[in-house]
């Protein structure tokens, strides 16, 4: 039980991450059902084991199409649609590059430029052929791989939220290792979600984002990286060059209704940088962002869906810039 005696916390390790569920009732059966639901989704979407619906598609790359279930087909369709947008930094076919770098998985060397150029040829999302009639997916080139890791946690967080609503749960929180989805307002009138201080102790926070019935998703270059010859190489790769994206950002946090949008927009906006992102979000009212920059600024796109409590005087709120 958490310090607030009205809240019960349940945890498990799934998808390679610690999963936290908070409920306002003691209900181990419900918690078990939530974790079972997450495991079921993971089994369909993972690329970390030889067998899954997604891996069946990858195994058949260059040979034949593979029929998948409707939820998986719809998720792949969503990932492709975002990936083929002009100048998109989101690319669900970038798996071969990710595997070559191995950042966060014992990788500590920079691949040869020739290796990256060769892999870029099999990371074009336009080469993913979808057939809605047969719900099948065909990877046009041998060696291609799709990886839904950049979108799966958000999707699963939303599936859990919808399941909890079906069970008549009105207040809850699910944290899928960085993807936080909330129902209701929590115990204190809003759920308090910590914004981590980059390259610091895991418990150190820049501030707290307070939300009700919202998702909060953060992606940052401090999550997985290595350093070599004084340069830092992080896991957010530029799908056009194959190298880590390099701009002024340490992290991007998205506040939205759906956690899948958080997954998508953290990647899209990281690639845009702050100024382009702020202009872009003027026409996307359901998405709000918190940017943390390398010169220790905190910049909000707007604050309609959340409030922010600063905790670290080294970081300065500078509002929005156009």
PDB file of C-alpha atoms in Angstrom, residues 1 54 64 84 144 180 199 206 245 278:
ATOM      1  CA  UNK A   1       0.000   0.000   0.000  1.00  0.00           C
ATOM      2  CA  UNK A  54       4.965  -9.118 -35.567  1.00  0.00           C
ATOM      3  CA  UNK A  64       5.327 -13.430 -48.724  1.00  0.00           C
ATOM      4  CA  UNK A  84       5.550   7.986 -44.067  1.00  0.00           C
ATOM      5  CA  UNK A 144      13.411  -5.669 -43.363  1.00  0.00           C
ATOM      6  CA  UNK A 180       1.639   6.767 -17.632  1.00  0.00           C
ATOM      7  CA  UNK A 199      21.591  12.183 -16.313  1.00  0.00           C
ATOM      8  CA  UNK A 206      12.899  18.584 -12.351  1.00  0.00           C
ATOM      9  CA  UNK A 245      19.418  12.870 -33.598  1.00  0.00           C
ATOM     10  CA  UNK A 278       5.758  24.864 -30.972  1.00  0.00           C
TER      11      UNK A 278
END
